[in-house]
Amino acid sequence: MEIDLSRYHNSLSRKHQLIRMLWAIVWNVFARPLPRSIGSGWKRFLLRAFGAKIHSTAIVYSSTKVYYPANLEMDIHACLASGVNCYNVAPIKIGANTTVSQGAYLCTASHDITNPLHPLITAPIIIEDQAWIAADAFVGMGVTIGQGAVVGARAAVFKNVEPWTVVGGNPAKFIKKRIIEN
Ligand SMILES: CC(C)(COP(=O)(O)OP(=O)(O)OC[C@H]1O[C@@H](n2cnc3c(N)ncnc32)[C@H](O)[C@@H]1OP(=O)(O)O)[C@@H](O)C(=O)NCCC(=O)NCCS
């Protein structure tokens, strides 16, 4: 059997595609020109208008790309920093006091590479409270990042990360336990 993408079918509904197009226009016109985290309240308003569940202390930088706001949940003091790609075809949940740093990629979708029609497959990403996803890290579909875990810069994570551990590399491996000193 050969891969034949002429028969590829976009499984996302017309309504979903329309909302996404409208959202892209709204964010690019009304939020993206603002510098960095300026106008956080306004950005939360826009995200909520498209269905996001965002705590009033959460921050989304202007250069963050949110694919589908209705699939975004952010808890108290959660932050999506500059250049983060929040590809939430399936839900993404960002826990309290959790930061996703510059250029990180949260990717809830892939394709079934065993199927000649290459269909889209999706699964949620959950990032629990007090975690840190460092710069340029990749977090794949279906992954849960445990409470307090740190995903090091440029790590590529395809499996769940245990709470209060530090992981790094591609594929990400355990580096050490995260110990908080008082
Ligand atoms: C993960 C991180 C927080 C660990 O910091 P740390 O506790 O000071 O750890 P260390 O520097 O002592 O490193 C411990 C070991 O992990 C390795 N390591 C550290 N970060 C790594 C990473 N991102 N990927 C792979 N390995 C890493 C180190 O090389 C070292 O290996 P060794 O024991 O063989 O010498 C840090 O390295 C990191 O990635 N910071 C993110 C920076 C960033 O994103 N900045 C932008 C936002 S402000």
XYZ file of N, CA and C and ligand atoms in Angstrom:
594
model
N 0.848 -1.204 0.000
C 0.000 0.000 0.000
C 0.883 1.254 0.000
N 0.517 2.229 -0.854
C 1.310 3.464 -0.911
C 0.613 4.599 -0.164
N 1.414 5.535 0.296
C 0.842 6.741 0.896
C 0.291 7.597 -0.239
N -0.977 7.964 -0.148
C -1.601 8.766 -1.204
C -2.370 9.914 -0.547
N -1.711 11.063 -0.465
C -2.317 12.173 0.275
C -3.400 12.900 -0.524
N -3.615 12.503 -1.780
C -4.722 13.118 -2.532
C -6.055 12.721 -1.900
N -6.032 11.639 -1.119
C -7.269 11.169 -0.475
C -7.325 11.606 1.002
N -6.387 12.499 1.384
C -6.361 12.952 2.785
C -7.642 13.713 3.103
N -8.230 13.378 4.263
C -9.479 14.033 4.654
C -9.253 14.781 5.962
N -9.544 16.086 5.953
C -9.437 16.865 7.189
C -10.632 16.520 8.085
N -10.341 15.862 9.219
C -11.422 15.362 10.070
C -12.045 16.461 10.946
N -11.453 17.658 10.935
C -12.008 18.736 11.763
C -13.208 19.356 11.041
N -14.254 19.657 11.807
C -15.509 20.119 11.181
C -15.335 21.495 10.543
N -16.242 21.828 9.625
C -16.253 23.147 8.966
C -16.354 24.252 10.014
N -17.241 24.006 11.030
C -17.463 24.999 12.091
C -16.139 25.274 12.836
N -15.440 24.177 13.154
C -14.158 24.292 13.848
C -13.177 25.128 13.011
N -13.124 24.836 11.720
C -12.188 25.545 10.840
C -12.539 27.030 10.728
N -13.838 27.320 10.712
C -14.302 28.707 10.607
C -13.949 29.499 11.871
N -14.208 28.867 13.029
C -13.893 29.522 14.313
C -12.396 29.813 14.381
N -11.609 28.840 13.931
C -10.150 28.987 13.973
C -9.676 30.144 13.082
N -10.300 30.278 11.921
C -9.917 31.346 10.998
C -10.247 32.706 11.614
N -11.443 32.787 12.193
C -11.884 34.029 12.834
C -10.956 34.373 14.008
N -10.626 33.330 14.779
C -9.746 33.523 15.932
C -8.379 34.054 15.489
N -7.837 33.472 14.432
C -6.517 33.899 13.948
C -6.554 35.378 13.564
N -7.631 35.814 12.926
C -7.751 37.226 12.532
C -7.832 38.106 13.786
N -8.703 37.719 14.723
C -8.912 38.516 15.941
C -7.600 38.674 16.716
N -6.876 37.565 16.938
C -5.642 37.636 17.733
C -4.578 38.457 16.998
N -4.435 38.215 15.709
C -3.372 38.904 14.961
C -3.627 40.399 14.837
N -4.888 40.790 14.799
C -5.206 42.216 14.663
C -5.225 42.913 16.027
N -5.856 42.286 17.023
C -6.133 42.988 18.280
C -5.180 42.659 19.435
N -4.373 41.638 19.324
C -3.489 41.282 20.441
C -2.017 41.244 20.030
N -1.731 40.662 18.882
C -0.347 40.422 18.480
C 0.505 41.701 18.412
N -0.054 42.846 17.993
C 0.774 44.056 17.922
C 1.191 44.593 19.291
N 0.539 44.155 20.379
C 0.904 44.658 21.712
C 2.250 44.070 22.136
N 3.098 44.879 22.787
C 4.396 44.337 23.213
C 4.257 43.312 24.335
N 4.898 42.204 24.177
C 5.071 41.169 25.203
C 3.802 40.850 26.010
N 3.833 41.125 27.352
C 2.677 40.751 28.175
C 1.748 41.942 28.427
N 1.994 43.055 27.739
C 1.131 44.241 27.913
C -0.303 43.888 27.488
N -1.277 44.400 28.239
C -2.694 44.183 27.891
C -3.159 42.776 28.212
N -2.658 42.236 29.317
C -3.016 40.843 29.667
C -4.521 40.661 29.855
N -5.163 41.637 30.499
C -6.608 41.547 30.743
C -7.378 41.491 29.427
N -6.962 42.317 28.480
C -7.573 42.361 27.154
C -7.375 41.034 26.426
N -6.175 40.480 26.538
C -5.895 39.205 25.859
C -6.702 38.063 26.488
N -6.839 38.118 27.817
C -7.668 37.088 28.472
C -9.118 37.206 28.004
N -9.575 38.469 27.861
C -10.951 38.696 27.378
C -11.147 38.059 25.993
N -10.199 38.300 25.094
C -10.309 37.743 23.736
C -10.309 36.208 23.773
N -9.388 35.648 24.562
C -9.299 34.184 24.653
C -10.589 33.599 25.230
N -11.118 34.271 26.263
C -12.365 33.777 26.882
C -13.532 33.879 25.907
N -13.540 34.941 25.106
C -14.638 35.118 24.130
C -14.677 33.955 23.145
N -13.509 33.305 22.958
C -13.460 32.139 22.052
C -13.438 30.823 22.834
N -13.784 30.894 24.132
C -14.047 29.663 24.882
C -12.963 29.202 25.844
N -11.844 29.959 25.948
C -10.776 29.527 26.870
C -11.230 29.699 28.322
N -10.693 28.826 29.187
C -10.957 28.974 30.621
C -9.649 29.459 31.250
N -9.613 30.756 31.561
C -8.346 31.339 31.993
C -8.522 32.103 33.296
N -7.708 31.785 34.283
C -7.764 32.507 35.557
C -7.323 33.953 35.341
N -7.856 34.848 36.152
C -7.591 36.280 35.940
C -6.145 36.681 36.258
N -5.330 35.757 36.782
C -3.914 36.061 37.002
C -3.018 35.418 35.936
N -3.596 34.669 35.044
C -2.775 33.977 34.025
C -2.333 34.960 32.945
N -1.173 34.676 32.344
C -0.599 35.595 31.350
C -0.331 34.855 30.044
N -0.741 35.476 28.941
C -0.420 34.943 27.618
C 0.290 36.049 26.841
N 1.529 35.805 26.427
C 2.280 36.813 25.673
C 1.691 36.979 24.268
N 1.914 38.182 23.722
C 1.301 38.515 22.420
C 1.778 37.593 21.303
N 3.038 37.153 21.385
C 3.576 36.322 20.298
C 3.268 34.833 20.472
N 2.558 34.481 21.563
C 2.111 33.087 21.727
C 1.087 32.751 20.645
N 1.189 31.527 20.105
C 0.181 31.091 19.132
C -0.740 30.096 19.814
N -2.005 30.468 19.994
C -2.995 29.523 20.519
C -3.850 29.072 19.339
N -3.853 27.783 19.063
C -4.540 27.246 17.888
C -6.065 27.327 18.030
N -6.581 26.915 19.227
C -8.034 26.833 19.403
C -8.356 27.140 20.869
N -8.723 28.393 21.180
C -8.888 28.815 22.578
C -9.811 27.927 23.408
N -10.876 27.370 22.789
C -11.821 26.558 23.568
C -11.147 25.321 24.162
N -9.962 24.978 23.653
C -9.220 23.833 24.182
C -8.089 24.261 25.114
N -8.198 25.468 25.674
C -7.139 25.950 26.569
C -7.703 26.229 27.957
N -6.983 25.707 28.953
C -7.337 25.979 30.346
C -6.075 26.408 31.077
N -6.136 27.566 31.763
C -4.960 28.052 32.490
C -5.368 28.430 33.909
N -4.617 27.925 34.869
C -4.945 28.140 36.279
C -4.201 29.381 36.801
N -4.315 29.612 38.088
C -3.752 30.801 38.729
C -2.244 30.940 38.434
N -1.827 32.139 38.004
C -0.429 32.481 37.697
C 0.238 31.551 36.676
N -0.561 30.945 35.829
C 0.028 30.169 34.721
C 0.479 31.152 33.645
N 1.530 30.791 32.914
C 2.061 31.714 31.905
C 2.473 30.984 30.627
N 2.018 31.522 29.498
C 2.517 31.076 28.187
C 3.386 32.215 27.674
N 4.690 32.013 27.626
C 5.632 33.104 27.332
C 5.765 33.342 25.822
N 6.679 34.251 25.481
C 6.770 34.680 24.084
C 7.154 33.533 23.152
N 6.499 33.498 22.016
C 6.828 32.529 20.978
C 6.401 31.107 21.260
N 5.603 30.892 22.310
C 5.132 29.523 22.587
C 4.103 29.132 21.518
N 4.220 27.898 21.045
C 3.248 27.374 20.095
C 2.327 26.405 20.834
N 1.121 26.858 21.100
C 0.157 26.072 21.860
C -0.790 25.432 20.840
N -0.366 24.291 20.288
C -1.103 23.644 19.196
C -2.149 22.721 19.820
N -3.231 23.345 20.299
C -4.215 22.585 21.081
C -5.403 22.133 20.221
N -5.121 21.224 19.313
C -6.189 20.556 18.553
C -7.027 19.740 19.555
N -6.364 19.145 20.545
C -7.014 18.544 21.722
C -6.711 19.464 22.916
N -7.425 19.283 24.028
C -7.250 20.203 25.157
C -5.830 20.262 25.725
N -5.454 21.471 26.147
C -4.201 21.680 26.889
C -4.570 22.357 28.194
N -4.056 21.769 29.293
C -4.344 22.320 30.610
C -3.029 22.730 31.255
N -2.941 24.005 31.648
C -1.714 24.510 32.283
C -2.046 24.798 33.742
N -1.357 24.110 34.638
C -1.673 24.192 36.061
C -1.224 25.485 36.710
N -1.579 25.625 37.989
C -1.253 26.829 38.747
C 0.256 26.997 38.900
N 0.720 28.254 38.814
C 2.139 28.603 39.010
C 3.059 27.828 38.080
N 2.589 27.597 36.891
C 3.366 26.874 35.879
C 3.721 27.817 34.738
N 4.988 27.785 34.307
C 5.420 28.633 33.195
C 5.834 27.769 32.014
N 5.390 28.186 30.838
C 5.867 27.573 29.596
C 6.723 28.652 28.926
N 8.032 28.418 28.856
C 8.979 29.476 28.444
C 9.085 29.621 26.931
N 9.916 30.609 26.551
C 10.029 31.055 25.156
C 10.199 29.914 24.153
N 9.379 29.952 23.133
C 9.566 29.068 21.993
C 9.187 27.615 22.217
N 8.626 27.300 23.394
C 8.234 25.895 23.625
C 7.072 25.530 22.699
N 6.968 24.240 22.391
C 5.944 23.751 21.460
C 5.112 22.688 22.169
N 3.843 23.005 22.428
C 2.931 22.026 23.037
C 2.079 21.466 21.905
N 2.293 20.191 21.570
C 1.750 19.648 20.318
C 0.781 18.492 20.583
N -0.519 18.758 20.498
C -1.515 17.730 20.839
C -1.918 16.856 19.652
N -1.269 17.027 18.516
C -1.710 16.253 17.342
C -0.539 15.579 16.644
N -0.881 14.531 15.895
C 0.099 13.852 15.050
C -0.689 13.198 13.907
N -0.040 12.299 13.167
C -0.746 11.552 12.131
C -0.482 10.068 12.343
N -1.469 9.244 12.014
C -1.301 7.797 12.124
C -0.422 7.332 10.964
N 0.846 7.083 11.234
C 1.807 6.769 10.163
C 1.676 5.328 9.663
N 0.782 4.541 10.301
C 0.557 3.168 9.818
C -0.605 3.119 8.832
N -1.293 4.243 8.683
C -2.483 4.299 7.817
C -2.134 5.056 6.533
N -2.395 4.472 5.341
C -2.005 5.132 4.090
C -2.682 6.482 3.896
N -3.803 6.707 4.615
C -4.497 7.998 4.476
C -3.983 9.034 5.476
N -3.028 8.598 6.326
C -2.319 9.560 7.173
C -3.269 10.384 8.057
N -4.296 9.768 8.677
C -5.289 10.581 9.403
C -4.716 11.274 10.631
N -5.338 12.395 10.949
C -4.948 13.166 12.131
C -5.315 12.393 13.389
N -4.409 12.365 14.358
C -4.735 11.782 15.663
C -4.402 12.828 16.721
N -5.149 12.845 17.797
C -4.936 13.882 18.816
C -5.059 13.297 20.218
N -4.429 13.945 21.175
C -4.594 13.586 22.592
C -4.191 14.795 23.431
N -4.848 14.989 24.575
C -4.593 16.181 25.391
C -3.198 16.209 26.015
N -2.781 17.403 26.407
C -1.547 17.588 27.196
C -1.961 18.212 28.524
N -1.448 17.631 29.598
C -1.724 18.198 30.924
C -0.403 18.575 31.574
N -0.298 19.830 31.987
C 0.900 20.282 32.707
C 0.427 20.672 34.105
N 0.866 19.909 35.077
C 0.336 20.102 36.426
C 0.968 21.312 37.123
N 0.454 21.617 38.316
C 0.874 22.816 39.055
C 2.391 22.857 39.289
N 2.925 24.075 39.296
C 4.316 24.378 39.705
C 5.387 23.783 38.793
N 4.973 23.380 37.596
C 5.965 22.833 36.653
C 6.598 23.968 35.859
N 7.696 23.671 35.174
C 8.331 24.639 34.278
C 8.732 23.920 32.992
N 8.210 24.416 31.874
C 8.628 23.916 30.567
C 9.604 24.967 30.042
N 10.877 24.621 29.932
C 11.902 25.614 29.587
C 11.922 25.899 28.077
N 12.798 26.833 27.713
C 12.806 27.367 26.355
C 12.974 26.285 25.297
N 12.179 26.410 24.230
C 12.306 25.577 23.026
C 12.005 24.096 23.227
N 11.426 23.752 24.386
C 11.115 22.329 24.614
C 9.921 21.921 23.754
N 9.849 20.637 23.424
C 8.720 20.067 22.687
C 8.005 19.093 23.612
N 6.681 19.259 23.744
C 5.884 18.314 24.535
C 4.844 17.698 23.599
N 4.890 16.379 23.485
C 4.039 15.695 22.512
C 2.655 15.346 23.040
N 1.827 14.834 22.131
C 0.422 14.534 22.436
C 0.289 13.461 23.514
N -0.707 13.664 24.373
C -1.020 12.664 25.388
C -0.113 12.683 26.607
N 0.798 13.657 26.661
C 1.782 13.676 27.759
C 1.234 14.436 28.963
N 1.511 13.908 30.146
C 1.252 14.637 31.393
C 2.589 14.977 32.034
N 2.768 16.268 32.303
C 3.967 16.714 33.020
C 3.554 16.837 34.484
N 4.182 16.056 35.333
C 3.769 15.975 36.737
C 4.002 17.258 37.507
N 3.357 17.340 38.649
C 3.476 18.522 39.504
C 4.939 18.832 39.815
N 5.316 20.095 39.665
C 6.658 20.539 40.038
C 7.774 20.063 39.132
N 7.452 19.372 38.052
C 8.519 18.854 37.169
C 9.127 19.981 36.331
N 10.381 19.792 35.909
C 11.052 20.747 35.029
C 11.452 20.028 33.747
N 11.001 20.567 32.622
C 11.420 20.050 31.315
C 12.493 21.011 30.820
N 13.741 20.537 30.733
C 14.879 21.408 30.425
C 14.809 21.988 29.017
N 15.614 23.030 28.799
C 15.648 23.693 27.502
C 15.920 22.682 26.389
N 15.190 22.807 25.291
C 15.346 21.981 24.081
C 15.044 20.500 24.276
N 14.420 20.146 25.394
C 14.042 18.732 25.586
C 12.887 18.381 24.650
N 12.789 17.109 24.304
C 11.657 16.627 23.515
C 10.988 15.507 24.319
N 9.759 15.770 24.773
C 9.096 14.874 25.721
C 7.966 14.114 25.030
N 8.050 12.784 25.040
C 7.022 11.947 24.408
C 6.331 11.031 25.414
N 6.860 11.023 26.654
C 6.258 10.179 27.703
C 6.007 11.031 28.933
N 5.115 10.571 29.794
C 4.797 11.334 31.006
C 6.050 11.603 31.828
N 6.055 12.769 32.489
C 7.197 13.139 33.340
C 6.733 13.071 34.796
N 7.513 12.386 35.609
C 7.162 12.195 37.019
C 7.201 13.521 37.771
N 6.333 13.683 38.770
C 6.350 14.910 39.576
C 7.722 15.159 40.204
N 8.088 16.440 40.308
C 9.312 16.891 41.001
C 10.577 16.227 40.460
N 10.593 16.013 39.153
C 11.823 15.551 38.509
C 12.233 16.568 37.446
N 13.516 16.521 37.054
C 14.038 17.365 35.972
C 14.402 16.421 34.828
N 13.920 16.731 33.624
C 14.249 15.891 32.464
C 14.861 16.754 31.372
N 15.644 16.129 30.503
C 16.252 16.878 29.389
C 16.664 15.936 28.271
N 16.963 16.516 27.113
C 17.445 15.750 25.962
C 16.322 15.315 25.041
N 16.708 14.612 23.977
C 15.752 14.136 22.966
C 16.062 12.684 22.625
N 15.185 11.734 23.015
C 13.993 11.923 23.836
C 14.359 12.242 25.281
N 13.487 12.982 25.950
C 13.810 13.462 27.301
C 14.016 12.317 28.273
N 15.076 12.470 29.076
C 15.403 11.450 30.088
C 15.522 12.117 31.461
N 15.351 11.322 32.489
C 15.493 11.797 33.870
C 16.903 12.340 34.093
N 17.001 13.551 34.648
C 18.317 14.111 34.992
C 18.538 14.039 36.499
N 17.539 14.527 37.223
C 17.660 14.509 38.693
C 16.312 14.830 39.309
N 16.227 14.732 40.628
C 15.022 15.164 41.329
C 15.078 16.677 41.503
N 13.919 17.313 41.501
C 13.878 18.752 41.766
C 13.657 18.945 43.254
N 14.615 19.597 43.881
C 14.490 19.826 45.320
C 14.342 21.328 45.566
N 13.287 21.719 46.250
C 13.043 23.132 46.564
C 13.641 23.420 47.938
N 14.553 24.397 47.979
C 15.169 24.753 49.263
C 14.465 25.965 49.844
N 14.121 25.882 51.117
C 13.447 27.039 51.744
C 14.471 27.963 52.365
C 17.028 22.057 33.352
C 17.797 23.152 34.056
C 16.832 24.064 34.841
C 18.737 22.454 35.025
O 19.498 23.412 35.683
P 20.472 22.970 36.927
O 19.642 22.413 38.037
O 21.343 24.133 37.238
O 21.252 21.744 36.335
P 22.789 21.622 35.972
O 23.238 22.742 35.105
O 23.521 21.372 37.263
O 22.804 20.312 35.081
C 22.708 18.998 35.614
C 23.012 18.012 34.506
O 21.929 18.064 33.544
C 22.407 18.411 32.245
N 21.403 19.329 31.672
C 21.019 20.514 32.135
N 20.074 21.048 31.361
C 19.848 20.181 30.374
C 18.977 20.186 29.253
N 18.156 21.197 29.004
N 19.005 19.122 28.420
C 19.833 18.082 28.662
N 20.676 18.017 29.716
C 20.695 19.064 30.568
C 23.732 19.107 32.502
O 24.567 19.024 31.387
C 24.252 18.333 33.684
O 24.781 17.109 33.223
P 26.001 16.362 33.994
O 25.490 16.031 35.355
O 26.276 15.163 33.144
O 27.131 17.358 34.055
C 18.581 24.057 33.068
O 19.702 23.405 32.551
C 17.710 24.524 31.886
O 17.455 23.816 30.901
N 17.240 25.773 32.023
C 16.339 26.360 31.066
C 16.830 27.711 30.604
C 15.759 28.445 29.878
O 14.876 27.864 29.281
N 15.802 29.763 29.920
C 14.763 30.600 29.293
C 13.698 31.011 30.226
S 14.275 32.075 31.535
